[in-house]
Short mmCIF file of C-alpha atoms in Angstrom, two decimals:
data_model
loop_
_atom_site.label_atom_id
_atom_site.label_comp_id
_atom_site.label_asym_id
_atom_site.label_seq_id
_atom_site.Cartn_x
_atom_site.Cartn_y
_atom_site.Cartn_z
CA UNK A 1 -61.24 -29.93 -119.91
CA UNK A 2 -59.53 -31.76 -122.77
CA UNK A 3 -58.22 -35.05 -122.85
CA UNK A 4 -54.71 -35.01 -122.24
CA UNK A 5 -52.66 -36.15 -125.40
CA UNK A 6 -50.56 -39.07 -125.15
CA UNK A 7 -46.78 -37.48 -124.28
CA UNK A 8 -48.16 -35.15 -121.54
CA UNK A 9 -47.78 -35.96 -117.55
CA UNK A 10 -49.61 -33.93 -115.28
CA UNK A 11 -48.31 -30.15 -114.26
CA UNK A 12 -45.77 -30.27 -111.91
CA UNK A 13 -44.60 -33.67 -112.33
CA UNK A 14 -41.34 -34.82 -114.60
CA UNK A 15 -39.75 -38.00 -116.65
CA UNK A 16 -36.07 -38.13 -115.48
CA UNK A 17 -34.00 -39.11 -118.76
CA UNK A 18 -30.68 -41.62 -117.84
CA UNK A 19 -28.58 -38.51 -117.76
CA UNK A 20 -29.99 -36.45 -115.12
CA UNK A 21 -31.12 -40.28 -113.43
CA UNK A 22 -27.34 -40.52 -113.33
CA UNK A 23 -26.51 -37.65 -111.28
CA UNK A 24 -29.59 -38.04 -109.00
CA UNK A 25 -28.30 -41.39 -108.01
CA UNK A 26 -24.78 -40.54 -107.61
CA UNK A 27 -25.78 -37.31 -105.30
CA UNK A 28 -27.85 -39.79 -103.45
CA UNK A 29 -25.35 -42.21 -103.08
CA UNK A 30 -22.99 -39.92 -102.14
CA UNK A 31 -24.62 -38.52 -99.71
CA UNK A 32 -25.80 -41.28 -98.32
CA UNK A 33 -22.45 -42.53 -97.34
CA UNK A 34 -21.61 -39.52 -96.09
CA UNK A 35 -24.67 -39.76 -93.40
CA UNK A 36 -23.99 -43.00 -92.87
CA UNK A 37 -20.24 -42.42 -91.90
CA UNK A 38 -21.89 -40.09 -89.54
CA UNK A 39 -23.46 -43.23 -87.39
CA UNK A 40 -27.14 -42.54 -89.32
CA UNK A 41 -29.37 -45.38 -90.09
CA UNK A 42 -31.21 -45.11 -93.58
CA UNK A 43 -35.05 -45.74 -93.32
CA UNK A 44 -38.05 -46.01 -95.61
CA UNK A 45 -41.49 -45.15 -94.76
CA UNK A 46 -44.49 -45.30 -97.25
CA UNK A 47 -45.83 -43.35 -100.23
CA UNK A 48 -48.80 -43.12 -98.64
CA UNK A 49 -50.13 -42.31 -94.96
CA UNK A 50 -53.12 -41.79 -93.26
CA UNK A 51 -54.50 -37.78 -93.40
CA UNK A 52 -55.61 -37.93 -89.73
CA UNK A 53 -52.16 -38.66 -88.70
CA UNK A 54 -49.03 -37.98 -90.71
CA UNK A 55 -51.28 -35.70 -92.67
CA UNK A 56 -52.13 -33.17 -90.09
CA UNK A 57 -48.63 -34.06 -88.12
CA UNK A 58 -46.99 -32.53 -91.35
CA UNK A 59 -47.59 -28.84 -91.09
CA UNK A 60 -48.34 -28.65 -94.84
CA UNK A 61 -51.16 -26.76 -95.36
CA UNK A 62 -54.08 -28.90 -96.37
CA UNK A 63 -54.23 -27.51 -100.15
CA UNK A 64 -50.57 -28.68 -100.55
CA UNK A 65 -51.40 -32.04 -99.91
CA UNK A 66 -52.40 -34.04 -102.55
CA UNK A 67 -55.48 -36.36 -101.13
CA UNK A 68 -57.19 -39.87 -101.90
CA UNK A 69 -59.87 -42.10 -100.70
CA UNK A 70 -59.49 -45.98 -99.91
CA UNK A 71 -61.59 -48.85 -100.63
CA UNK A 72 -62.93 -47.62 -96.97
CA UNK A 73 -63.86 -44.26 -97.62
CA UNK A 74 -60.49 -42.70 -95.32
CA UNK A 75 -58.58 -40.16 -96.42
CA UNK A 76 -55.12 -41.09 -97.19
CA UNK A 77 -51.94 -38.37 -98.50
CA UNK A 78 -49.35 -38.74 -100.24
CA UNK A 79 -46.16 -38.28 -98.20
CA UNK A 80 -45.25 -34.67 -97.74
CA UNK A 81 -42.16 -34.50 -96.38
CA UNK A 82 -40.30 -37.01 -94.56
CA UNK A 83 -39.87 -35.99 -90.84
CA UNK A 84 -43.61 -36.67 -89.90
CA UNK A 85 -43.64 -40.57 -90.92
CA UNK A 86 -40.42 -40.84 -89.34
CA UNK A 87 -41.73 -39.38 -85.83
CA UNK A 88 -44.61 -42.05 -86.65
CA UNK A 89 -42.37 -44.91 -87.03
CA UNK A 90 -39.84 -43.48 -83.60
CA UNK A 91 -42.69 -43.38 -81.89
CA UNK A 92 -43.65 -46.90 -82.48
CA UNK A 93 -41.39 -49.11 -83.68
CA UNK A 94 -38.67 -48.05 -82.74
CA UNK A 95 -39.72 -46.99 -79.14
CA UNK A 96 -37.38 -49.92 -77.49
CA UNK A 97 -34.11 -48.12 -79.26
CA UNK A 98 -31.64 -46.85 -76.87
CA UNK A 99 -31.55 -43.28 -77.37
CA UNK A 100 -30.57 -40.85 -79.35
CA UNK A 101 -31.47 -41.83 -82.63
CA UNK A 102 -29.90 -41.33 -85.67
CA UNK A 103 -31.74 -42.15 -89.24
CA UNK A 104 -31.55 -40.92 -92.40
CA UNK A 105 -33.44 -40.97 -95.68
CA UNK A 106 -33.68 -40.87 -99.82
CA UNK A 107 -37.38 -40.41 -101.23
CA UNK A 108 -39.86 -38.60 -102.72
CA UNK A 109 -42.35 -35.84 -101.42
CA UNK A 110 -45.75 -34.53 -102.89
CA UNK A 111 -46.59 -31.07 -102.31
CA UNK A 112 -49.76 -29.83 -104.41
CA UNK A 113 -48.53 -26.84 -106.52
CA UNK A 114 -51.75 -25.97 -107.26
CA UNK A 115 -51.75 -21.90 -107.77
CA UNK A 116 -47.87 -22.10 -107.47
CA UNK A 117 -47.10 -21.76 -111.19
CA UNK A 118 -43.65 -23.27 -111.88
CA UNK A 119 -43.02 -25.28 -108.44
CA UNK A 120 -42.89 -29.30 -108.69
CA UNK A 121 -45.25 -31.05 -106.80
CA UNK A 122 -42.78 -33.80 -106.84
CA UNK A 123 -39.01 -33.83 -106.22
CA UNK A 124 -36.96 -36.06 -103.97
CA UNK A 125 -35.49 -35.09 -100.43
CA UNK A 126 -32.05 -36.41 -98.72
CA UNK A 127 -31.93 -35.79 -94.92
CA UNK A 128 -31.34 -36.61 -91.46
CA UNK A 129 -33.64 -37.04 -88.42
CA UNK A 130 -31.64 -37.11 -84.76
CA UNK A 131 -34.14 -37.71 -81.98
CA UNK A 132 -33.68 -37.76 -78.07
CA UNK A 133 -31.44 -35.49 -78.09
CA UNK A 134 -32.04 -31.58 -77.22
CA UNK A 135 -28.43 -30.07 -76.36
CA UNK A 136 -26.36 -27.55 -78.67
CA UNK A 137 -24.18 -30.40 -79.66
CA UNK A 138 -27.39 -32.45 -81.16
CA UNK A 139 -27.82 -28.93 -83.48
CA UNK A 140 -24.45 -28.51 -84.13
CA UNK A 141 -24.57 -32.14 -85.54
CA UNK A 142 -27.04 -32.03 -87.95
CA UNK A 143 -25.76 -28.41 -89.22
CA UNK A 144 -22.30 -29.55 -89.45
CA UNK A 145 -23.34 -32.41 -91.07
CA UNK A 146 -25.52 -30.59 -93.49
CA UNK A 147 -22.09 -28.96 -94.76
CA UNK A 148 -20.72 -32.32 -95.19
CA UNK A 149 -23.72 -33.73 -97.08
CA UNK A 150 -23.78 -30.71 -99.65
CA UNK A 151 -19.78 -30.80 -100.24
CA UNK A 152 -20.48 -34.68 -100.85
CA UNK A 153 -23.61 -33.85 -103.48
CA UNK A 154 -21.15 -31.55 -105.37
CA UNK A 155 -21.82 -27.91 -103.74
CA UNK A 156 -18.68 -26.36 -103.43
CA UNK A 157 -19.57 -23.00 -102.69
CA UNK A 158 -22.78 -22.27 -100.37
CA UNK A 159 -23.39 -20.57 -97.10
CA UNK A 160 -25.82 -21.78 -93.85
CA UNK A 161 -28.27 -19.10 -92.64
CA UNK A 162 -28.99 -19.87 -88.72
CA UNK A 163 -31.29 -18.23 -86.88
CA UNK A 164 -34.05 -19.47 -83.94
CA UNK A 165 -37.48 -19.24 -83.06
CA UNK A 166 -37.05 -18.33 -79.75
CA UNK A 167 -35.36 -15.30 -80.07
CA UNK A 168 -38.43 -14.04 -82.23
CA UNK A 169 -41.14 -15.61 -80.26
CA UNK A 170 -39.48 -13.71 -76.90
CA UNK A 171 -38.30 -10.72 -78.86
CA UNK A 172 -42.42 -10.27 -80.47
CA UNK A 173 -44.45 -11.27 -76.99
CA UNK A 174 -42.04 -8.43 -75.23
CA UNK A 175 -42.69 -5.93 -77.31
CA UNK A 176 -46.51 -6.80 -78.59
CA UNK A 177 -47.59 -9.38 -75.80
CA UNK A 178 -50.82 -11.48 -76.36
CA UNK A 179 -51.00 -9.69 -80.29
CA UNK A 180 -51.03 -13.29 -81.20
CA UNK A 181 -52.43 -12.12 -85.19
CA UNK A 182 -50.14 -9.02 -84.95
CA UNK A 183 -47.13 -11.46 -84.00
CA UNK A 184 -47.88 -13.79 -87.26
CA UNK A 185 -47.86 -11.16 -89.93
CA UNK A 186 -44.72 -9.93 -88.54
CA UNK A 187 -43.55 -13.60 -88.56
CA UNK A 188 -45.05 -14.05 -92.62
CA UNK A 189 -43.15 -11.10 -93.18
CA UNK A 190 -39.84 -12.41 -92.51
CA UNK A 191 -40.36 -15.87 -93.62
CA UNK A 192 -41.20 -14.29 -96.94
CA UNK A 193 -38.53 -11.94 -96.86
CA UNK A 194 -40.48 -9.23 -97.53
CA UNK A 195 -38.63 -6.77 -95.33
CA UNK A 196 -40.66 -4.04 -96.67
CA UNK A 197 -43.81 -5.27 -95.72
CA UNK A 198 -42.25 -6.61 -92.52
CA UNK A 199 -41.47 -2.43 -91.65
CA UNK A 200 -44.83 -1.66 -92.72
CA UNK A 201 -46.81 -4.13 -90.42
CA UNK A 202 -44.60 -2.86 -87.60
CA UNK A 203 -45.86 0.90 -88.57
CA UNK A 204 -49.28 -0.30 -88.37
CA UNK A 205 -48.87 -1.03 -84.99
CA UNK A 206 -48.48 2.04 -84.25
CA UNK A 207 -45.83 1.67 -81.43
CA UNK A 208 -43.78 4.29 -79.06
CA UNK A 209 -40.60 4.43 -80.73
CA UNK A 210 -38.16 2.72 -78.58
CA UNK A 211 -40.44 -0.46 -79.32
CA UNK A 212 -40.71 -0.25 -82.81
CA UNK A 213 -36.88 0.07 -82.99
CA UNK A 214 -36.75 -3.23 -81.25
CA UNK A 215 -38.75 -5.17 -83.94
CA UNK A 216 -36.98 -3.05 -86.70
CA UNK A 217 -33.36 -3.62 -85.50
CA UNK A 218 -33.33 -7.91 -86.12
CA UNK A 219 -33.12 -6.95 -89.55
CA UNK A 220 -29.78 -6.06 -88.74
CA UNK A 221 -28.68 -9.20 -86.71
CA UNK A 222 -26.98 -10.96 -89.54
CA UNK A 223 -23.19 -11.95 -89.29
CA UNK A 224 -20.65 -13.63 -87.13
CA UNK A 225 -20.72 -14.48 -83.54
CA UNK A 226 -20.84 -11.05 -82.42
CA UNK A 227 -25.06 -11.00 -83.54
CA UNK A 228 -25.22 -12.92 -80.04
CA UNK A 229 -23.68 -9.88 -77.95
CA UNK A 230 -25.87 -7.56 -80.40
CA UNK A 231 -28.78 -9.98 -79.79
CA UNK A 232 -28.68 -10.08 -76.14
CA UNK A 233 -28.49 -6.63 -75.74
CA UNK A 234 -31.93 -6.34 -78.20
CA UNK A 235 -34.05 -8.21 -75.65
CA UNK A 236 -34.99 -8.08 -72.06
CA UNK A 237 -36.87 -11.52 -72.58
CA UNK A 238 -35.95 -14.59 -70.84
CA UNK A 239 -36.95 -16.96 -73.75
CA UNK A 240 -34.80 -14.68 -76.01
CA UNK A 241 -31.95 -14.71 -73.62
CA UNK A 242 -32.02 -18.24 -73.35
CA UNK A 243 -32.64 -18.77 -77.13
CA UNK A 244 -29.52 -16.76 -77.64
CA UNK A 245 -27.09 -18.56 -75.12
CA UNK A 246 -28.63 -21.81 -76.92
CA UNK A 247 -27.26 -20.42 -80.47
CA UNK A 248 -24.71 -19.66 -79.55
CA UNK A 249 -23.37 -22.62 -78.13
CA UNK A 250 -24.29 -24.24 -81.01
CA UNK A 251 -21.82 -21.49 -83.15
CA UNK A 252 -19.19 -22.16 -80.63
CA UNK A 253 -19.39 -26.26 -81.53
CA UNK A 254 -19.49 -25.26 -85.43
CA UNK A 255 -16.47 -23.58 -84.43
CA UNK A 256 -14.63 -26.73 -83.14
CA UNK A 257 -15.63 -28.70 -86.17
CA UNK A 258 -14.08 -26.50 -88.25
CA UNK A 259 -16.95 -25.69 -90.13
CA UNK A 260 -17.82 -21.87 -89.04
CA UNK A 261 -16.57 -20.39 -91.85
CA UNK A 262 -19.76 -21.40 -93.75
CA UNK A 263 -22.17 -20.68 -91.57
CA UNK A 264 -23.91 -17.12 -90.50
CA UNK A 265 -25.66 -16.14 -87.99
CA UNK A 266 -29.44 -14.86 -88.89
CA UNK A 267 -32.25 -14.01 -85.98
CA UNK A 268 -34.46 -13.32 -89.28
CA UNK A 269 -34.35 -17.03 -90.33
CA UNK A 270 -37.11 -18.39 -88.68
CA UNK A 271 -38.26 -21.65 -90.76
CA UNK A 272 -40.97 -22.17 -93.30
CA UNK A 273 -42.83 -25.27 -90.88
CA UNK A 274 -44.95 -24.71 -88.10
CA UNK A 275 -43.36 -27.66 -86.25
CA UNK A 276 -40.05 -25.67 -85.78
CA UNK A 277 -39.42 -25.03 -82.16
CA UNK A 278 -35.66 -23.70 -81.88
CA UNK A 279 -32.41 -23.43 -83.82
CA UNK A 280 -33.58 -23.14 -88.14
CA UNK A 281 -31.14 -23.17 -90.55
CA UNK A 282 -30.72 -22.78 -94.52
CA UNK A 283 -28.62 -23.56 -96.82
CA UNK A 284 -27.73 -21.67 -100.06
CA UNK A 285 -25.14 -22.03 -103.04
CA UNK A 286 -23.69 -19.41 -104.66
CA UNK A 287 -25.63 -20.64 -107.88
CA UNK A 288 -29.08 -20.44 -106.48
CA UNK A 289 -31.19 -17.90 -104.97
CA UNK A 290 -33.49 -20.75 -103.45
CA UNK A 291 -32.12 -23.11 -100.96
CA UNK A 292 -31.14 -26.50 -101.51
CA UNK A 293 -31.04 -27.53 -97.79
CA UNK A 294 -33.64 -26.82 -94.84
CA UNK A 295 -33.76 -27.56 -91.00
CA UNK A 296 -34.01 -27.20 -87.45
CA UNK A 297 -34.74 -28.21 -84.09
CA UNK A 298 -38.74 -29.56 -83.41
CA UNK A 299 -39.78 -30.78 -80.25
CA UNK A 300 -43.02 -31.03 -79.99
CA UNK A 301 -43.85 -33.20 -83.18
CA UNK A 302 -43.49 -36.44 -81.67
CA UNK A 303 -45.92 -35.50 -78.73
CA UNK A 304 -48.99 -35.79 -82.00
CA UNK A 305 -47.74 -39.68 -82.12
CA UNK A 306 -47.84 -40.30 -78.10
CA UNK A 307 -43.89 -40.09 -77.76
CA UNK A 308 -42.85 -36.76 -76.42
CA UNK A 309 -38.77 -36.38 -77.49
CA UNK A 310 -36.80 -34.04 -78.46
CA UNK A 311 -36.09 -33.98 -82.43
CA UNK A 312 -33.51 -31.84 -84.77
CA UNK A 313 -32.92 -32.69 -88.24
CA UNK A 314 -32.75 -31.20 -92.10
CA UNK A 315 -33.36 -32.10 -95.34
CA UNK A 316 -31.36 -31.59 -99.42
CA UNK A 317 -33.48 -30.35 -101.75
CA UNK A 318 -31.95 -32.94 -104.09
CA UNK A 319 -33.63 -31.84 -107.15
CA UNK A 320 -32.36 -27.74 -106.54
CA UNK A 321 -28.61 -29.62 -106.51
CA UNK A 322 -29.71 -31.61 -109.42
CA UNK A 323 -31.35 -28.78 -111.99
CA UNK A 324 -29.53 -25.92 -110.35
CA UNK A 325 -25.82 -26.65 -108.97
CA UNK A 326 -22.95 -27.63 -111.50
CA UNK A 327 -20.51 -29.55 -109.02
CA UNK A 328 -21.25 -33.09 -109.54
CA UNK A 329 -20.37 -33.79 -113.72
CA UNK A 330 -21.49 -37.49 -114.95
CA UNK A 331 -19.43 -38.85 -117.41
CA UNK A 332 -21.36 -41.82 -119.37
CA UNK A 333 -19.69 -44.75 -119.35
CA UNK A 334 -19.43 -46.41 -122.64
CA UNK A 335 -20.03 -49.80 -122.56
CA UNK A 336 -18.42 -52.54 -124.55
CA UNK A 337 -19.68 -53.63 -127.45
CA UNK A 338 -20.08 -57.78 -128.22
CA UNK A 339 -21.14 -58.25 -131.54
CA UNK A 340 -21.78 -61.57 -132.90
CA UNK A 341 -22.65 -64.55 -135.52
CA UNK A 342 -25.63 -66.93 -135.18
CA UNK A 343 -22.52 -69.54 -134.88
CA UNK A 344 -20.86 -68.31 -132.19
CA UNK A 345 -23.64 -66.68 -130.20
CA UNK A 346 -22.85 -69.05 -127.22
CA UNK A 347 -18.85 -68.06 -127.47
CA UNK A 348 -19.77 -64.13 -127.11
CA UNK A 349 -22.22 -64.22 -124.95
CA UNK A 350 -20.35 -66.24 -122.41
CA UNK A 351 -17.42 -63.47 -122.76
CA UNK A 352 -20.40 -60.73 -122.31
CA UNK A 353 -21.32 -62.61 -119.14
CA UNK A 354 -17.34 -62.94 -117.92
CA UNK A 355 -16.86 -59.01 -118.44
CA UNK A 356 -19.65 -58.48 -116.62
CA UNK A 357 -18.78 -60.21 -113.69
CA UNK A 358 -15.61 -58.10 -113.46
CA UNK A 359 -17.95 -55.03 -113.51
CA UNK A 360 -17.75 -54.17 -117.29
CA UNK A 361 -20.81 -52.66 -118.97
CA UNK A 362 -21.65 -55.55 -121.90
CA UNK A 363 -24.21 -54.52 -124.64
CA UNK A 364 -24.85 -57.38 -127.72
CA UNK A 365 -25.34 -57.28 -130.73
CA UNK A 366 -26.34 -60.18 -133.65
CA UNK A 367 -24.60 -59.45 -136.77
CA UNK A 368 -26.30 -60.81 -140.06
CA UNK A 369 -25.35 -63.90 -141.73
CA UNK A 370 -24.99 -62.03 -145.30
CA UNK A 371 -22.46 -59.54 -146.20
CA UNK A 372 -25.19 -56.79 -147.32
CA UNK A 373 -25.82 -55.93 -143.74
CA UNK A 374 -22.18 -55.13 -142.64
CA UNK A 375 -22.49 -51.34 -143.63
CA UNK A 376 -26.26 -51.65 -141.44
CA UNK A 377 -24.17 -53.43 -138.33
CA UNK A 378 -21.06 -50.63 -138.50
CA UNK A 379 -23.95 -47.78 -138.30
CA UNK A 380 -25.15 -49.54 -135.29
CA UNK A 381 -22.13 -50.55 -133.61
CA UNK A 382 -21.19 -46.82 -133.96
CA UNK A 383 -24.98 -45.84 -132.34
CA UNK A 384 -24.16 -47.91 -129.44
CA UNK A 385 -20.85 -45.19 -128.66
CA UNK A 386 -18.97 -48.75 -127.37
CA UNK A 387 -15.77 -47.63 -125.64
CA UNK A 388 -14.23 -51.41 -127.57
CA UNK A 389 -15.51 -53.30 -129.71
CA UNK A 390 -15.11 -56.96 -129.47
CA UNK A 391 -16.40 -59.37 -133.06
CA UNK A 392 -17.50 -62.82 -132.93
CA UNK A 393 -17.68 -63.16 -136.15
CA UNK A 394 -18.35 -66.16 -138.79
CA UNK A 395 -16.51 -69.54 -137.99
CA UNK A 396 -13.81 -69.01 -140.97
CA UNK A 397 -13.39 -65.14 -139.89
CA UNK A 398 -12.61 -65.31 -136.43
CA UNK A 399 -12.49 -63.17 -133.96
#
């Protein structure tokens, strides 16, 4: 392999110039407030975690995870996603807080790419975690506030795909019980959205037809609130039943906070993390084909660190918004412009110091004692793009 030349960064990693640093912090900050208006807490948890812990907890398949040794000799990770340290730290920590719990986040995540030509293996996540809490109105929440969080990081036009694993777990062990293999293609099939090769693993199975009309017809429970009636009258199962009712309720809620309209229901959305237990959702904007939000309801995660709660939550796929979505527009701020003489360098930079204590952005600037360099200082002052420009200039010139 050859040395790497000077300018070059590893594949799947990026330099973030001021511009696009801009709008990453104002989408952050944004939607930060937003959670935060919402009663959430913001956390941090480190870069770096233990493999035998967070690392297996995450449900990121071990060649995603980028791995290191210690001084020690254990395996540490890199941090691939966020809701795994966070059911570390609520089940420690924070195990005296009266529940539920509310937190939210702003970091980074580290997913090897690896094969995965084109995908970062860093990019930063926004989300929410709300834990001890397992009723429709806990889903509701974080979906709901999903929509608020992408209206506040300048998506305008998107729509929530909703779904559960239930209704698929009951719908598949009805129709192919104990197939547990036969189940998971089925499942990879969907996830993938290969519909195609979802209808070919069901011919495969070579089913009496009433059955394989069961697994075909989900494909078709997409839409409104009438996919529960459709839904209900799919399955005999009592998980699917109850999945259904559970949906449902969580529609109806949407519904009173006035935030239905963006939101469909889909019994094909089933959640790309093995952790998911119930209600997964999506989020996509009209710009992108990929979405830029992901979550769901996961209940058994926080049994792995000794605490067994229920646990719902998503995540923004900040750097989708960022690359992909047009809503937020930076405009640079010019700053203004102090330029000075040796004489009265104290003078100016006392005024710099002034204007920015009233929040102005101040940059300097040393003008030359002789007269030759004025055309050299005009060229410079016009480099800086200084919304005013304000001249200390020789003692007999003035300002």
């Amino acid at each position: 392999m050859s040395k790497p030349k000077g300018f070059e960064k590893p594949t799947g990693f990026r330099d973030y110039t001021p511009h696009v640093v801009s709008k990453l912090r104002t989408i952050e900050r944004n939607v930060l407030e937003c959670m935060e208006r919402w009663g959430y807490r913001q956390i941090i948890t480190p870069t770096i975690e233990y493999y035998d812990t967070v690392g297996v907890a995450s449900s990121t398949s071990d060649r995603k995870l980028f791995k290191l040794l210690n001084s020690r000799g254990t395996t540490l990770v890199l941090r691939s996603d966020l809701t795994a340290p966070i059911a570390r730290v609520v089940s420690s920590m924070l195990k005296d807080e009266q529940l539920p719990l509310r937190l939210s986040y702003h970091a980074n995540v580290f997913r090897s790419i690896e094969e995965e030509a084109g995908r970062e293996a860093e990019f930063f996540q926004t989300g929410v975690e709300l834990v001890g809490d397992d009723s429709p109105e806990a889903d509701a929440e974080v979906v709901a506030l999903a929509i608020a969080s992408l209206q506040a990081a300048g998506v305008s036009s998107f729509k929530i795909a909703m779904g559960h694993m239930g209704f698929l777990n009951g719908l598949l062990e009805e129709v192919i019980p104990g197939q547990t293999a036969e189940q998971e293609q089925l499942k990879e099939g969907l996830l993938g959205r290969d519909y195609v090769g979802y209808r070919q693993s069901i011919e495969a199975l070579n089913l009496e037809p009433k059955l394989k009309e069961q697994l075909e017809a989900i494909l078709r429970l997409r839409g409104g609130k009438e996919v529960c009636t459709h839904a209900v009258e799919l399955s005999s199962s009592a998980e699917a039943a109850q999945s259904i009712a559970h949906l449902c309720a969580v529609f109806e809620v949407l519904e009173a906070y006035g935030v239905s309209e963006h939101v469909l229901i889909d019994l094909t959305m089933i959640g790309d993390f093995s952790y998911y237990t119930g209600m997964t959702f999506e989020g996509y904007a009209a710009e992108l084909g990929s979405p830029v939000c992901s979550g769901g309801r996961y209940d058994n995660l926080l049994q792995q660190f000794g605490r067994s709660l229920p646990a719902t939550g998503f995540a923004l796929k900040t750097n989708r918004i960022i690359d992909g979505v047009h809503g937020i527009i930076i405009e640079e701020k010019k700053p203004i412009l102090i330029q000075y003489s040796p004489k009265r360098r104290a003078e100016a930079l006392t005024e710099a110091a002034r204007l920015r204590s009233m929040g102005q952005n101040v940059v300097t600037l040393l003008l030359p004692e002789d007269g030759a360099g004025a055309s050299k200082v005009s060229v410079e002052a016009r480099t800086v793009q200084a919304e005013k420009v304000i001249t200390y200039g020789s003692e007999e010139g003035g300002r």
